[in-house]
PDB file of C-alpha atoms in Angstrom:
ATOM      1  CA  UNK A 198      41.896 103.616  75.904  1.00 77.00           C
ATOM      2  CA  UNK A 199      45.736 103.472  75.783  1.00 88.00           C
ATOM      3  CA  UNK A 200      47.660 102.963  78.385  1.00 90.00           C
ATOM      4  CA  UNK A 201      51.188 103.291  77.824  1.00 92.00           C
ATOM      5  CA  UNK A 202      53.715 105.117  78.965  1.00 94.00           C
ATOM      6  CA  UNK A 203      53.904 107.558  76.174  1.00 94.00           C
ATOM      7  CA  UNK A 204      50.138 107.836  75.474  1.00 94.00           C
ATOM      8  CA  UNK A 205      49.320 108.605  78.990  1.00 95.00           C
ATOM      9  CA  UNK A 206      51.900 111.239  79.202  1.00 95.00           C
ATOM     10  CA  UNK A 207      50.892 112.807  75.957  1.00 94.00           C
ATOM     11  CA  UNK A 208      47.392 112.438  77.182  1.00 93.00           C
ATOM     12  CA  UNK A 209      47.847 113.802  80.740  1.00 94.00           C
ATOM     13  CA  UNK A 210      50.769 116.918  79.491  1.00 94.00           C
ATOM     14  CA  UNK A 211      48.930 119.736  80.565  1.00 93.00           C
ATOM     15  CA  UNK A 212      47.848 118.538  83.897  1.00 92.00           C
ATOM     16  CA  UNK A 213      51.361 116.818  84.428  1.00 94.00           C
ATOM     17  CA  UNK A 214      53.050 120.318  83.967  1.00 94.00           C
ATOM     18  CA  UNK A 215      50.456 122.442  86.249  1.00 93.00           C
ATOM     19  CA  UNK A 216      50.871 119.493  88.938  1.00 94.00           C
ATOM     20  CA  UNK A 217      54.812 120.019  88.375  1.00 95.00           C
ATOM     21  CA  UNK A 218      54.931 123.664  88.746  1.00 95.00           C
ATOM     22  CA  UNK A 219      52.477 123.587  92.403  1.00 94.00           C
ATOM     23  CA  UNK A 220      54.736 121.083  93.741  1.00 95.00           C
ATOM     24  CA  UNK A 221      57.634 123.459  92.979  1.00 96.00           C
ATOM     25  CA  UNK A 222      55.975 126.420  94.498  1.00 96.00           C
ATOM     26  CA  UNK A 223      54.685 124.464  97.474  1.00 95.00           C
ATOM     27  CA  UNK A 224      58.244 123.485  97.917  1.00 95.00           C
ATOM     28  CA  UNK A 225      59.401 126.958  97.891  1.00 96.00           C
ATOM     29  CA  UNK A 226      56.412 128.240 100.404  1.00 96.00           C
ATOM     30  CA  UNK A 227      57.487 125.442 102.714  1.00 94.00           C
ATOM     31  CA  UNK A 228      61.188 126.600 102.459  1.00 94.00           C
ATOM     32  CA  UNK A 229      60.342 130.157 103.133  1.00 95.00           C
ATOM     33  CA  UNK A 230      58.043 129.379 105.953  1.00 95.00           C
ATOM     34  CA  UNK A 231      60.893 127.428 107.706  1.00 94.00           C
ATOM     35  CA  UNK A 232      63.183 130.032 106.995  1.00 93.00           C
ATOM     36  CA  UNK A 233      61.191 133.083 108.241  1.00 95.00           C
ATOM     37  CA  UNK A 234      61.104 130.868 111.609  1.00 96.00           C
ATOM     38  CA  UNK A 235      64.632 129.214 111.514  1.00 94.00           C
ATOM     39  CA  UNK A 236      62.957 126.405 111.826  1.00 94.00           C
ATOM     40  CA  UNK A 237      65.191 123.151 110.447  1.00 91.00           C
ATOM     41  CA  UNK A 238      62.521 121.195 107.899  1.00 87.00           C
ATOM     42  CA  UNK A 239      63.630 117.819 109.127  1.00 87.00           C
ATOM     43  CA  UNK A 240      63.157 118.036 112.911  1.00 91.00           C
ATOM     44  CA  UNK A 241      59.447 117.620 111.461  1.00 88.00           C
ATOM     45  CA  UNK A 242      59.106 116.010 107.313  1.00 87.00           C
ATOM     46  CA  UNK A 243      55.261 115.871 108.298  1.00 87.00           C
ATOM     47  CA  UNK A 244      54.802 120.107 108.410  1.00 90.00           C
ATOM     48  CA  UNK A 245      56.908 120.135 105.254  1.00 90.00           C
ATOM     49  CA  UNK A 246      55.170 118.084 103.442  1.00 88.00           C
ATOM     50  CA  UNK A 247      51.907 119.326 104.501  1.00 89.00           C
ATOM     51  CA  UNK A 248      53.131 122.699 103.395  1.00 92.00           C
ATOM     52  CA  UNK A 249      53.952 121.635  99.853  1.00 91.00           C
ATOM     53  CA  UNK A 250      50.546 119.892  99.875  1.00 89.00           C
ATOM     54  CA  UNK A 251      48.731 122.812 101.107  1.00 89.00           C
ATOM     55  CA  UNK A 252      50.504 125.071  98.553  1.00 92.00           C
ATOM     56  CA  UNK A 253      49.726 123.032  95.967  1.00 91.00           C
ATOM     57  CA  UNK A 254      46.456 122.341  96.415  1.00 87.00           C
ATOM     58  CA  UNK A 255      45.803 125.990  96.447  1.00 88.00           C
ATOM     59  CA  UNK A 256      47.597 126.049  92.698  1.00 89.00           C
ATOM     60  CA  UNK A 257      45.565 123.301  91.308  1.00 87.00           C
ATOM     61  CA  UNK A 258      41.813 124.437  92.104  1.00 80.00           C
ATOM     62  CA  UNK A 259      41.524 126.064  88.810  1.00 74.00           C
ATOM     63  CA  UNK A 260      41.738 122.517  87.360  1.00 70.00           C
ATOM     64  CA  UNK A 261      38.384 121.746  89.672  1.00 62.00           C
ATOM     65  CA  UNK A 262      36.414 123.876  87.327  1.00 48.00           C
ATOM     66  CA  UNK A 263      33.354 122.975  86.235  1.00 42.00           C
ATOM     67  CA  UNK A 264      33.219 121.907  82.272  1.00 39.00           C
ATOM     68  CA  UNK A 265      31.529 124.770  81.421  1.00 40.00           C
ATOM     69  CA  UNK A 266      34.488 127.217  82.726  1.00 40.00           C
ATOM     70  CA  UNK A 267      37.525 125.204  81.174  1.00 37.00           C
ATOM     71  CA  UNK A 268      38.360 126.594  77.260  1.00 41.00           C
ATOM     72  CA  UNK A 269      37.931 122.791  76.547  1.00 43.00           C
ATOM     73  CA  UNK A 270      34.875 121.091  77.846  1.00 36.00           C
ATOM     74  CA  UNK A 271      36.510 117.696  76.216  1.00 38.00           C
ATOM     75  CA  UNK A 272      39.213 117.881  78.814  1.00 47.00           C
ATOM     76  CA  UNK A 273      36.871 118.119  81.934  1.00 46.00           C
ATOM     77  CA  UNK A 274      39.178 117.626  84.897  1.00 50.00           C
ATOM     78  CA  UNK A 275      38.360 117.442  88.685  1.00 50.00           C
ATOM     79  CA  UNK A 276      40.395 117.912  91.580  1.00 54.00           C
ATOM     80  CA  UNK A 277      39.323 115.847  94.431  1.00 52.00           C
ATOM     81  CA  UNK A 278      39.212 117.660  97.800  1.00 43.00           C
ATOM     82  CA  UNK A 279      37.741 115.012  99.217  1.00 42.00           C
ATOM     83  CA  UNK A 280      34.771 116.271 100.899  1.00 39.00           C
ATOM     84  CA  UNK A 281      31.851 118.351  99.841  1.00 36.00           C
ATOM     85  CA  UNK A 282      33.567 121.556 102.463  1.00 42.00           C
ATOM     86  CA  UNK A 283      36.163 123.360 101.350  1.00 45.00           C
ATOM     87  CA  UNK A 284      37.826 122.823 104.833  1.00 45.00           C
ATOM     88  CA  UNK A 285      38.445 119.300 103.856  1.00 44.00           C
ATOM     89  CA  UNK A 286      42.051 119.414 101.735  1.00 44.00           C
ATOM     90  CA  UNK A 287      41.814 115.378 100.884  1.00 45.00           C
ATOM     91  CA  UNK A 288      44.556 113.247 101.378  1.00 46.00           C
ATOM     92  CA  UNK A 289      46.400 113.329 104.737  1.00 48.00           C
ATOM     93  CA  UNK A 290      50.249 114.985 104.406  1.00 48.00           C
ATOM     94  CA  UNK A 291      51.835 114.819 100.776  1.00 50.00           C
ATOM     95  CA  UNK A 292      48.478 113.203  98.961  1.00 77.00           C
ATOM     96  CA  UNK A 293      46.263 114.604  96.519  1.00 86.00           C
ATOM     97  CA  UNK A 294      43.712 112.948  93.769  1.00 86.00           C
ATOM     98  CA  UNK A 295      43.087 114.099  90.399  1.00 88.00           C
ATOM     99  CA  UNK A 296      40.799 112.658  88.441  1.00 86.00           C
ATOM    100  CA  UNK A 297      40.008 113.491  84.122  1.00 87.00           C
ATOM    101  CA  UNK A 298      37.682 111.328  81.993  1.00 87.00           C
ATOM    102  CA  UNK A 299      40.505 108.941  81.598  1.00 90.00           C
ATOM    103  CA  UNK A 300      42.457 108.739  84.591  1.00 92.00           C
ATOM    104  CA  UNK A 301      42.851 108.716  88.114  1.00 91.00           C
ATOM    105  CA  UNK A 302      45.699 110.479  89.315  1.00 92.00           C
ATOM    106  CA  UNK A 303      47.124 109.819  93.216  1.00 93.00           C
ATOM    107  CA  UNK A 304      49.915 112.146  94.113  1.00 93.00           C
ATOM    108  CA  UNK A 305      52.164 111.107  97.020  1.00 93.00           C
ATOM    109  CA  UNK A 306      56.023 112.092  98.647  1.00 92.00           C
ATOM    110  CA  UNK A 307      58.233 109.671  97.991  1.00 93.00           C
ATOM    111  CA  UNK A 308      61.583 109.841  98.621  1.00 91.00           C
ATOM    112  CA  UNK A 309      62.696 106.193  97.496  1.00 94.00           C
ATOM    113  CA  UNK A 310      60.137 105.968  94.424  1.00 93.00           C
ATOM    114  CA  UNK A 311      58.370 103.483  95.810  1.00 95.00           C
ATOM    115  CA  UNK A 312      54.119 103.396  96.057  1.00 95.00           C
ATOM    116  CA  UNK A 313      52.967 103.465  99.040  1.00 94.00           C
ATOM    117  CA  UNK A 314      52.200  99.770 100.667  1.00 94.00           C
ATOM    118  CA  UNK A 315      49.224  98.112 100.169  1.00 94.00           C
ATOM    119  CA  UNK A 316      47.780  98.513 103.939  1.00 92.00           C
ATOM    120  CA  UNK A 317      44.890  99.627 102.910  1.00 92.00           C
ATOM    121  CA  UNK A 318      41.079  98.142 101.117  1.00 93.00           C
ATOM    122  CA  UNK A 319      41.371 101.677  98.917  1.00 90.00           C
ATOM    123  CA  UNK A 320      45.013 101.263  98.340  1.00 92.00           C
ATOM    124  CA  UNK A 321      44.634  97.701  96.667  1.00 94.00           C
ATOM    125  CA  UNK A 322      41.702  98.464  94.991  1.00 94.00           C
ATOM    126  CA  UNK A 323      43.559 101.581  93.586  1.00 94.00           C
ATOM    127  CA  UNK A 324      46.610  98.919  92.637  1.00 95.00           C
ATOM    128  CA  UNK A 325      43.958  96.476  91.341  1.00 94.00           C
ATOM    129  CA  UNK A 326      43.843  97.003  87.103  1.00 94.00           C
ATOM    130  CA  UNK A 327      45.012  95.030  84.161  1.00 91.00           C
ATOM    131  CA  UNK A 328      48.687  95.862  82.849  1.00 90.00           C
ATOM    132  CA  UNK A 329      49.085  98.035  79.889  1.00 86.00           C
ATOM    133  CA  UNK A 330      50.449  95.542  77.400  1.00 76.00           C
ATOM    134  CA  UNK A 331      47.736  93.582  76.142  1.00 57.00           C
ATOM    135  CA  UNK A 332      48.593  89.575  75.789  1.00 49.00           C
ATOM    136  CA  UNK A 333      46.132  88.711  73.417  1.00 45.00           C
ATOM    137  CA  UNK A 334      44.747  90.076  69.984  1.00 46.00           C
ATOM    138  CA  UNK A 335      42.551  92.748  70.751  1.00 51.00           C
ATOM    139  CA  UNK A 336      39.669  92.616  67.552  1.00 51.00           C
ATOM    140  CA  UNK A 337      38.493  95.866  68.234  1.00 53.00           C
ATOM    141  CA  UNK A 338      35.684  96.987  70.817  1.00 51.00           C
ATOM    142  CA  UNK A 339      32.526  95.502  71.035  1.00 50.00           C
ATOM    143  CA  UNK A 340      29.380  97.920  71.319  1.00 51.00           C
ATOM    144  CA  UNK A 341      28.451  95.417  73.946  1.00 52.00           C
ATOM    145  CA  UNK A 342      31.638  95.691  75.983  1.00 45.00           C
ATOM    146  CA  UNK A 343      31.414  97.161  78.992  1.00 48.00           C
ATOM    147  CA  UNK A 344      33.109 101.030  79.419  1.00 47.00           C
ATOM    148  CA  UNK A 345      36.435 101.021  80.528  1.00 55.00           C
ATOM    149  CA  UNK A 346      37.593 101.894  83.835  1.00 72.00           C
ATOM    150  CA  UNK A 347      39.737 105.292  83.970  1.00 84.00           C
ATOM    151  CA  UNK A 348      43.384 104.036  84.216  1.00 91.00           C
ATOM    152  CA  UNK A 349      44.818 104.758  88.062  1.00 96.00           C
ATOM    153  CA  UNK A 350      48.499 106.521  88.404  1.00 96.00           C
ATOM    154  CA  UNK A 351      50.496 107.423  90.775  1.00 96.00           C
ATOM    155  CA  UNK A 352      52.866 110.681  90.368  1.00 95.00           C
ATOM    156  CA  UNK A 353      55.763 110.127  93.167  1.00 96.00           C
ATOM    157  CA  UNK A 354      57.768 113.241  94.075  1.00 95.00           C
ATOM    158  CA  UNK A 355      60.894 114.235  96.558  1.00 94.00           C
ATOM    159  CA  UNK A 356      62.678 117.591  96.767  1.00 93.00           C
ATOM    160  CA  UNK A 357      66.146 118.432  98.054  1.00 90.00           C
ATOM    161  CA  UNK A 358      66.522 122.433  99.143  1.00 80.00           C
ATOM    162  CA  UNK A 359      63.592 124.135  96.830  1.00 88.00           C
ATOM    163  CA  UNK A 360      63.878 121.768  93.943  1.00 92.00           C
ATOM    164  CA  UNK A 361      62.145 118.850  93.091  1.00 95.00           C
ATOM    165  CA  UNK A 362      64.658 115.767  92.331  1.00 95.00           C
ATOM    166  CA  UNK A 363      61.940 113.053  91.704  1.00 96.00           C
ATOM    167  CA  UNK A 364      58.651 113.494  90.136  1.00 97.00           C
ATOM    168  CA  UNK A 365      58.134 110.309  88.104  1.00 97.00           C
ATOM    169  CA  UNK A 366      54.793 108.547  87.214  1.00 98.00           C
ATOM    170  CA  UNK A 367      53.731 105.220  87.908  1.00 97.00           C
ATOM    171  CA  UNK A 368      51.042 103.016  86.380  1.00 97.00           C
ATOM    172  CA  UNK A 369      50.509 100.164  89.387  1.00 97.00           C
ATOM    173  CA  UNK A 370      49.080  96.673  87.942  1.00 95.00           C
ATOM    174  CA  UNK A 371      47.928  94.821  91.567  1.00 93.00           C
ATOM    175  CA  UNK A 372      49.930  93.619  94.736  1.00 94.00           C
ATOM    176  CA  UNK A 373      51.186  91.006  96.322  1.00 94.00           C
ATOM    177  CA  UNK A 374      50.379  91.217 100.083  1.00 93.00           C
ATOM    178  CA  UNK A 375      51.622  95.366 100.738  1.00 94.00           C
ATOM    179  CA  UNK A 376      54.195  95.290  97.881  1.00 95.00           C
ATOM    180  CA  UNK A 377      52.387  97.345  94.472  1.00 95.00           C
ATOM    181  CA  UNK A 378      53.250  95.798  91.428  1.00 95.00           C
ATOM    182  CA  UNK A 379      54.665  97.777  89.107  1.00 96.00           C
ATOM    183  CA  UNK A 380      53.438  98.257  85.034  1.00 96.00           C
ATOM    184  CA  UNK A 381      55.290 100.779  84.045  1.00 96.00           C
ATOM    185  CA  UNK A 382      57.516 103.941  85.764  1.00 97.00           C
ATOM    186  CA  UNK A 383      58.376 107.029  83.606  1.00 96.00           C
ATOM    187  CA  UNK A 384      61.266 109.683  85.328  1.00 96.00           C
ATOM    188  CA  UNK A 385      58.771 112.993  83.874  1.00 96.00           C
ATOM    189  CA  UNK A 386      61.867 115.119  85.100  1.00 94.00           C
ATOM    190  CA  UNK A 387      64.001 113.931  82.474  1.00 91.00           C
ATOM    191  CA  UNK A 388      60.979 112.782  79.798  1.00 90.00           C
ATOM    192  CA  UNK A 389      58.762 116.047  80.191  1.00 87.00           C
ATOM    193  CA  UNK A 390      60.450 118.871  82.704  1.00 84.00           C
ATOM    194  CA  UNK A 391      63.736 118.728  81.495  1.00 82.00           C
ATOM    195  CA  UNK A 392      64.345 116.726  78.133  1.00 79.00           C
ATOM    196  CA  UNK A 393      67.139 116.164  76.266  1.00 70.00           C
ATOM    197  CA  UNK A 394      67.609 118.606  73.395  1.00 51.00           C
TER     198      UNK A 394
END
């Protein structure tokens, strides 16, 4: 499986854009909320980012579907609510998971486009994979080699107002005590959302 910067995003479009455009409407649902109550959003970044979430997650249950409802059974996707309820929404404040045959996709705020620190046994396991560029000749797979893992990103994103200003994706390769090492970081706003023409 390739994982570079380009394949993944060429691989991952579809779900890239959807995840895009909930993020943007959970932005403006959390904008209008605070407006209807004139409440100011930064006397409390947790209930606006929980908003967004909320919003979001809402958006992106169609991409839950079971194989046999998506047009393309190939491209099975699941979104991760994570619990078997549907009171459970998954990740606590700005975090979701997405996962597709290939990938594993962890979607946290982040206003300084950083990954989150490694506090945690899930977090470095999460940070834990090989980097993309491959040192040595590869001679081809082996029918005896075991199945790759799916590849685990990270899609950071920050909004200013009701737009988003950072929604880039991240490919982590391991830690060093809480600091995530970094494989590879693509800015989608300016590669996919809004490229140059």
């Amino acid at each position: 499986m390739e994982h570079s910067p380009a394949a993944v995003v060429d691989r991952l479009r579809p779900l890239l854009l959807a995840v895009h455009q909930a993020l943007s409407a959970g932005v403006a649902v959390s904008a209008a909320v605070h407006a209807e109550h004139g409440w100011n959003p930064t006397a409390d970044r947790h209930l606006d980012h929980q908003l967004v979430r909320r919003e979001a997650m809402e958006r992106l249950r169609p991409w839950g579907a079971s194989p046999d409802e998506l047009s393309d059974p190939l491209l099975a996707r699941q979104l991760e609510l994570g619990g078997t309820g549907t009171d459970n929404l998954g990740l606590p404040m700005s975090g979701l998971i997405l996962r597709t045959p290939t990938d594993v996709l962890r979607v946290w705020r982040s206003d300084d486009g950083e990954l989150p620190a490694a506090a945690t046994d899930g977090l470095r396991a999460f940070y834990r994979q090989r980097p993309s560029r491959q040192l040595q000749l590869d001679l081809g797979e082996r029918p005896d080699a075991p199945r790759p893992h799916a590849g685990h990103l990270a899609l950071l994103w920050a909004d200013a107002g009701t737009v988003l200003t950072r929604f880039d994706l991240v490919r982590p390769c391991g830690h060093l005590g809480r600091r995530a090492h970094v494989d590879w970081h693509v800015d989608l706003l300016e590669r996919l959302i809004h490229p140059a023409a």
